[in-house]
């Protein structure tokens, strides 16, 4: 099976793992949050990997960079919703810290990749 370039990127692989981790973590959120924070966390986490993938289908580095910027913004949104989830008691400290560290690492990877594209 053919492997697209984005699939080889460590940042895409890490963002894909973050999606899985977010889905597992939010499965224990209160039922009344199904269309609130649960939905937002899941949507913003999937947006990270989707924008990385779409960006690397583009021809120019400028376009790739634009999609990486969107992915970065989505990662920041994830961090925001993780903070809120922790504040509301939906995430235990250990789970919050693990997810936050993964998201922060992804922001660093996106920034590094973006700097490389813009050289």
mmCIF file of N, CA, C and O in Angstrom, residues 36-97:
data_model
loop_
_atom_site.group_PDB
_atom_site.id
_atom_site.type_symbol
_atom_site.label_atom_id
_atom_site.label_comp_id
_atom_site.label_asym_id
_atom_site.label_seq_id
_atom_site.Cartn_x
_atom_site.Cartn_y
_atom_site.Cartn_z
ATOM 1 N N UNK A 36 -20.728 19.123 24.305
ATOM 2 C CA UNK A 36 -19.986 20.276 24.798
ATOM 3 C C UNK A 36 -18.491 20.042 24.661
ATOM 4 O O UNK A 36 -17.961 19.888 23.553
ATOM 5 N N UNK A 37 -17.827 19.986 25.786
ATOM 6 C CA UNK A 37 -16.365 19.850 25.796
ATOM 7 C C UNK A 37 -15.910 18.551 25.137
ATOM 8 O O UNK A 37 -14.899 18.532 24.439
ATOM 9 N N UNK A 38 -16.638 17.473 25.331
ATOM 10 C CA UNK A 38 -16.259 16.199 24.700
ATOM 11 C C UNK A 38 -16.165 16.368 23.192
ATOM 12 O O UNK A 38 -15.150 16.019 22.567
ATOM 13 N N UNK A 39 -17.214 16.922 22.606
ATOM 14 C CA UNK A 39 -17.248 17.129 21.161
ATOM 15 C C UNK A 39 -16.153 18.095 20.711
ATOM 16 O O UNK A 39 -15.461 17.848 19.716
ATOM 17 N N UNK A 40 -15.973 19.176 21.438
ATOM 18 C CA UNK A 40 -14.962 20.165 21.055
ATOM 19 C C UNK A 40 -13.558 19.586 21.115
ATOM 20 O O UNK A 40 -12.739 19.814 20.219
ATOM 21 N N UNK A 41 -13.249 18.854 22.170
ATOM 22 C CA UNK A 41 -11.918 18.246 22.283
ATOM 23 C C UNK A 41 -11.664 17.258 21.154
ATOM 24 O O UNK A 41 -10.573 17.238 20.572
ATOM 25 N N UNK A 42 -12.647 16.473 20.849
ATOM 26 C CA UNK A 42 -12.487 15.492 19.780
ATOM 27 C C UNK A 42 -12.327 16.172 18.420
ATOM 28 O O UNK A 42 -11.477 15.785 17.627
ATOM 29 N N UNK A 43 -13.128 17.181 18.167
ATOM 30 C CA UNK A 43 -13.057 17.875 16.875
ATOM 31 C C UNK A 43 -11.733 18.628 16.713
ATOM 32 O O UNK A 43 -11.118 18.580 15.646
ATOM 33 N N UNK A 44 -11.296 19.321 17.757
ATOM 34 C CA UNK A 44 -10.051 20.084 17.619
ATOM 35 C C UNK A 44 -8.846 19.159 17.521
ATOM 36 O O UNK A 44 -7.894 19.470 16.803
ATOM 37 N N UNK A 45 -8.891 18.028 18.209
ATOM 38 C CA UNK A 45 -7.751 17.101 18.119
ATOM 39 C C UNK A 45 -7.662 16.485 16.724
ATOM 40 O O UNK A 45 -6.560 16.354 16.175
ATOM 41 N N UNK A 46 -8.794 16.135 16.128
ATOM 42 C CA UNK A 46 -8.755 15.566 14.782
ATOM 43 C C UNK A 46 -8.349 16.610 13.748
ATOM 44 O O UNK A 46 -7.764 16.280 12.718
ATOM 45 N N UNK A 47 -8.619 17.856 14.039
ATOM 46 C CA UNK A 47 -8.250 18.942 13.130
ATOM 47 C C UNK A 47 -6.734 19.071 12.988
ATOM 48 O O UNK A 47 -6.238 19.457 11.930
ATOM 49 N N UNK A 48 -5.994 18.735 14.037
ATOM 50 C CA UNK A 48 -4.526 18.847 13.989
ATOM 51 C C UNK A 48 -3.974 17.948 12.886
ATOM 52 O O UNK A 48 -3.304 18.417 11.961
ATOM 53 N N UNK A 49 -4.258 16.662 12.987
ATOM 54 C CA UNK A 49 -3.718 15.721 12.002
ATOM 55 C C UNK A 49 -4.293 15.973 10.612
ATOM 56 O O UNK A 49 -3.579 15.845 9.608
ATOM 57 N N UNK A 50 -5.569 16.358 10.538
ATOM 58 C CA UNK A 50 -6.194 16.616 9.240
ATOM 59 C C UNK A 50 -5.527 17.790 8.526
ATOM 60 O O UNK A 50 -5.289 17.739 7.315
ATOM 61 N N UNK A 51 -5.203 18.839 9.252
ATOM 62 C CA UNK A 51 -4.576 20.004 8.623
ATOM 63 C C UNK A 51 -3.123 19.743 8.241
ATOM 64 O O UNK A 51 -2.653 20.255 7.226
ATOM 65 N N UNK A 52 -2.435 18.927 9.019
ATOM 66 C CA UNK A 52 -1.077 18.544 8.634
ATOM 67 C C UNK A 52 -1.137 17.744 7.333
ATOM 68 O O UNK A 52 -0.386 18.009 6.389
ATOM 69 N N UNK A 53 -2.051 16.778 7.279
ATOM 70 C CA UNK A 53 -2.197 15.958 6.075
ATOM 71 C C UNK A 53 -2.569 16.815 4.871
ATOM 72 O O UNK A 53 -1.947 16.699 3.803
ATOM 73 N N UNK A 54 -3.563 17.672 5.028
ATOM 74 C CA UNK A 54 -3.980 18.502 3.901
ATOM 75 C C UNK A 54 -2.878 19.463 3.468
ATOM 76 O O UNK A 54 -2.650 19.665 2.274
ATOM 77 N N UNK A 55 -2.180 20.021 4.431
ATOM 78 C CA UNK A 55 -1.100 20.949 4.102
ATOM 79 C C UNK A 55 -0.015 20.313 3.260
ATOM 80 O O UNK A 55 0.506 20.928 2.329
ATOM 81 N N UNK A 56 0.293 19.053 3.548
ATOM 82 C CA UNK A 56 1.361 18.396 2.807
ATOM 83 C C UNK A 56 0.889 17.799 1.488
ATOM 84 O O UNK A 56 1.666 17.185 0.775
ATOM 85 N N UNK A 57 -0.365 18.075 1.139
ATOM 86 C CA UNK A 57 -0.831 17.750 -0.207
ATOM 87 C C UNK A 57 -0.685 18.970 -1.117
ATOM 88 O O UNK A 57 -0.887 18.870 -2.323
ATOM 89 N N UNK A 58 -0.343 20.093 -0.538
ATOM 90 C CA UNK A 58 -0.219 21.346 -1.296
ATOM 91 C C UNK A 58 1.165 21.454 -1.920
ATOM 92 O O UNK A 58 2.133 20.876 -1.440
ATOM 93 N N UNK A 59 1.239 22.239 -2.984
ATOM 94 C CA UNK A 59 2.486 22.347 -3.744
ATOM 95 C C UNK A 59 3.506 23.289 -3.116
ATOM 96 O O UNK A 59 4.688 22.971 -3.046
ATOM 97 N N UNK A 60 3.056 24.443 -2.672
ATOM 98 C CA UNK A 60 4.011 25.445 -2.212
ATOM 99 C C UNK A 60 4.234 25.368 -0.705
ATOM 100 O O UNK A 60 3.351 24.952 0.058
ATOM 101 N N UNK A 61 5.412 25.791 -0.295
ATOM 102 C CA UNK A 61 5.716 25.847 1.133
ATOM 103 C C UNK A 61 4.829 26.856 1.846
ATOM 104 O O UNK A 61 4.502 26.682 3.018
ATOM 105 N N UNK A 62 4.435 27.907 1.126
ATOM 106 C CA UNK A 62 3.554 28.915 1.718
ATOM 107 C C UNK A 62 2.208 28.284 2.093
ATOM 108 O O UNK A 62 1.678 28.538 3.175
ATOM 109 N N UNK A 63 1.678 27.465 1.208
ATOM 110 C CA UNK A 63 0.408 26.792 1.501
ATOM 111 C C UNK A 63 0.581 25.759 2.616
ATOM 112 O O UNK A 63 -0.269 25.650 3.503
ATOM 113 N N UNK A 64 1.669 25.011 2.564
ATOM 114 C CA UNK A 64 1.943 24.042 3.627
ATOM 115 C C UNK A 64 2.005 24.755 4.977
ATOM 116 O O UNK A 64 1.427 24.304 5.966
ATOM 117 N N UNK A 65 2.687 25.885 4.991
ATOM 118 C CA UNK A 65 2.841 26.669 6.210
ATOM 119 C C UNK A 65 1.495 27.156 6.734
ATOM 120 O O UNK A 65 1.248 27.153 7.949
ATOM 121 N N UNK A 66 0.621 27.564 5.833
ATOM 122 C CA UNK A 66 -0.706 28.051 6.246
ATOM 123 C C UNK A 66 -1.473 26.942 6.973
ATOM 124 O O UNK A 66 -2.079 27.173 8.026
ATOM 125 N N UNK A 67 -1.433 25.717 6.451
ATOM 126 C CA UNK A 67 -2.128 24.608 7.098
ATOM 127 C C UNK A 67 -1.448 24.206 8.412
ATOM 128 O O UNK A 67 -2.124 23.791 9.354
ATOM 129 N N UNK A 68 -0.129 24.336 8.477
ATOM 130 C CA UNK A 68 0.554 24.075 9.746
ATOM 131 C C UNK A 68 0.136 25.091 10.799
ATOM 132 O O UNK A 68 -0.004 24.759 11.980
ATOM 133 N N UNK A 69 -0.068 26.342 10.376
ATOM 134 C CA UNK A 69 -0.537 27.363 11.315
ATOM 135 C C UNK A 69 -1.929 27.035 11.844
ATOM 136 O O UNK A 69 -2.223 27.246 13.027
ATOM 137 N N UNK A 70 -2.781 26.510 10.979
ATOM 138 C CA UNK A 70 -4.116 26.092 11.418
ATOM 139 C C UNK A 70 -3.998 24.924 12.399
ATOM 140 O O UNK A 70 -4.675 24.893 13.435
ATOM 141 N N UNK A 71 -3.117 23.965 12.088
ATOM 142 C CA UNK A 71 -2.897 22.823 12.983
ATOM 143 C C UNK A 71 -2.374 23.297 14.340
ATOM 144 O O UNK A 71 -2.785 22.785 15.386
ATOM 145 N N UNK A 72 -1.485 24.292 14.314
ATOM 146 C CA UNK A 72 -0.962 24.852 15.563
ATOM 147 C C UNK A 72 -2.107 25.443 16.385
ATOM 148 O O UNK A 72 -2.224 25.202 17.589
ATOM 149 N N UNK A 73 -2.967 26.224 15.725
ATOM 150 C CA UNK A 73 -4.105 26.823 16.416
ATOM 151 C C UNK A 73 -5.024 25.772 17.012
ATOM 152 O O UNK A 73 -5.523 25.930 18.133
ATOM 153 N N UNK A 74 -5.237 24.694 16.292
ATOM 154 C CA UNK A 74 -6.069 23.599 16.806
ATOM 155 C C UNK A 74 -5.426 22.954 18.029
ATOM 156 O O UNK A 74 -6.121 22.567 18.971
ATOM 157 N N UNK A 75 -4.115 22.845 18.019
ATOM 158 C CA UNK A 75 -3.416 22.262 19.173
ATOM 159 C C UNK A 75 -3.571 23.156 20.395
ATOM 160 O O UNK A 75 -3.776 22.667 21.515
ATOM 161 N N UNK A 76 -3.509 24.459 20.186
ATOM 162 C CA UNK A 76 -3.726 25.399 21.290
ATOM 163 C C UNK A 76 -5.161 25.277 21.806
ATOM 164 O O UNK A 76 -5.404 25.335 23.019
ATOM 165 N N UNK A 77 -6.118 25.087 20.899
ATOM 166 C CA UNK A 77 -7.508 24.865 21.321
ATOM 167 C C UNK A 77 -7.616 23.609 22.181
ATOM 168 O O UNK A 77 -8.332 23.600 23.185
ATOM 169 N N UNK A 78 -6.922 22.552 21.780
ATOM 170 C CA UNK A 78 -6.925 21.322 22.571
ATOM 171 C C UNK A 78 -6.414 21.617 23.978
ATOM 172 O O UNK A 78 -7.024 21.200 24.973
ATOM 173 N N UNK A 79 -5.312 22.347 24.074
ATOM 174 C CA UNK A 79 -4.758 22.682 25.390
ATOM 175 C C UNK A 79 -5.783 23.463 26.208
ATOM 176 O O UNK A 79 -5.986 23.201 27.400
ATOM 177 N N UNK A 80 -6.467 24.411 25.569
ATOM 178 C CA UNK A 80 -7.502 25.183 26.261
ATOM 179 C C UNK A 80 -8.587 24.261 26.820
ATOM 180 O O UNK A 80 -8.965 24.382 27.993
ATOM 181 N N UNK A 81 -9.080 23.330 26.011
ATOM 182 C CA UNK A 81 -10.137 22.440 26.469
ATOM 183 C C UNK A 81 -9.643 21.431 27.498
ATOM 184 O O UNK A 81 -10.415 20.996 28.360
ATOM 185 N N UNK A 82 -8.370 21.077 27.431
ATOM 186 C CA UNK A 82 -7.803 20.216 28.480
ATOM 187 C C UNK A 82 -7.786 20.949 29.813
ATOM 188 O O UNK A 82 -8.115 20.370 30.861
ATOM 189 N N UNK A 83 -7.405 22.223 29.790
ATOM 190 C CA UNK A 83 -7.393 23.034 31.010
ATOM 191 C C UNK A 83 -8.804 23.106 31.594
ATOM 192 O O UNK A 83 -9.006 22.891 32.801
ATOM 193 N N UNK A 84 -9.781 23.413 30.739
ATOM 194 C CA UNK A 84 -11.167 23.498 31.200
ATOM 195 C C UNK A 84 -11.655 22.163 31.750
ATOM 196 O O UNK A 84 -12.329 22.116 32.785
ATOM 197 N N UNK A 85 -11.293 21.080 31.074
ATOM 198 C CA UNK A 85 -11.693 19.743 31.528
ATOM 199 C C UNK A 85 -11.101 19.428 32.889
ATOM 200 O O UNK A 85 -11.762 18.827 33.743
ATOM 201 N N UNK A 86 -9.874 19.849 33.092
ATOM 202 C CA UNK A 86 -9.232 19.664 34.392
ATOM 203 C C UNK A 86 -9.920 20.518 35.453
ATOM 204 O O UNK A 86 -10.226 20.040 36.552
ATOM 205 N N UNK A 87 -10.175 21.778 35.109
ATOM 206 C CA UNK A 87 -10.845 22.687 36.050
ATOM 207 C C UNK A 87 -12.206 22.145 36.491
ATOM 208 O O UNK A 87 -12.608 22.321 37.638
ATOM 209 N N UNK A 88 -12.914 21.509 35.564
ATOM 210 C CA UNK A 88 -14.251 20.990 35.850
ATOM 211 C C UNK A 88 -14.227 19.600 36.484
ATOM 212 O O UNK A 88 -15.275 19.034 36.788
ATOM 213 N N UNK A 89 -13.040 19.037 36.661
ATOM 214 C CA UNK A 89 -12.908 17.737 37.309
ATOM 215 C C UNK A 89 -13.174 16.558 36.386
ATOM 216 O O UNK A 89 -13.360 15.438 36.856
ATOM 217 N N UNK A 90 -13.171 16.794 35.066
ATOM 218 C CA UNK A 90 -13.393 15.710 34.119
ATOM 219 C C UNK A 90 -12.121 14.899 33.880
ATOM 220 O O UNK A 90 -12.202 13.755 33.446
ATOM 221 N N UNK A 91 -10.975 15.516 34.110
ATOM 222 C CA UNK A 91 -9.680 14.849 33.928
ATOM 223 C C UNK A 91 -8.924 14.853 35.244
ATOM 224 O O UNK A 91 -8.832 15.892 35.913
ATOM 225 N N UNK A 92 -8.379 13.714 35.588
ATOM 226 C CA UNK A 92 -7.516 13.638 36.761
ATOM 227 C C UNK A 92 -6.175 14.278 36.406
ATOM 228 O O UNK A 92 -5.797 14.335 35.226
ATOM 229 N N UNK A 93 -5.447 14.718 37.403
ATOM 230 C CA UNK A 93 -4.194 15.455 37.186
ATOM 231 C C UNK A 93 -3.213 14.680 36.320
ATOM 232 O O UNK A 93 -2.596 15.254 35.411
ATOM 233 N N UNK A 94 -3.059 13.402 36.563
ATOM 234 C CA UNK A 94 -2.089 12.607 35.808
ATOM 235 C C UNK A 94 -2.457 12.538 34.325
ATOM 236 O O UNK A 94 -1.611 12.728 33.454
ATOM 237 N N UNK A 95 -3.723 12.302 34.043
ATOM 238 C CA UNK A 95 -4.192 12.226 32.659
ATOM 239 C C UNK A 95 -4.070 13.591 31.983
ATOM 240 O O UNK A 95 -3.636 13.695 30.835
ATOM 241 N N UNK A 96 -4.446 14.632 32.703
ATOM 242 C CA UNK A 96 -4.320 15.995 32.178
ATOM 243 C C UNK A 96 -2.866 16.292 31.811
ATOM 244 O O UNK A 96 -2.583 16.784 30.710
ATOM 245 N N UNK A 97 -1.951 15.998 32.716
ATOM 246 C CA UNK A 97 -0.533 16.281 32.474
ATOM 247 C C UNK A 97 0.005 15.517 31.268
ATOM 248 O O UNK A 97 0.755 16.073 30.461
#
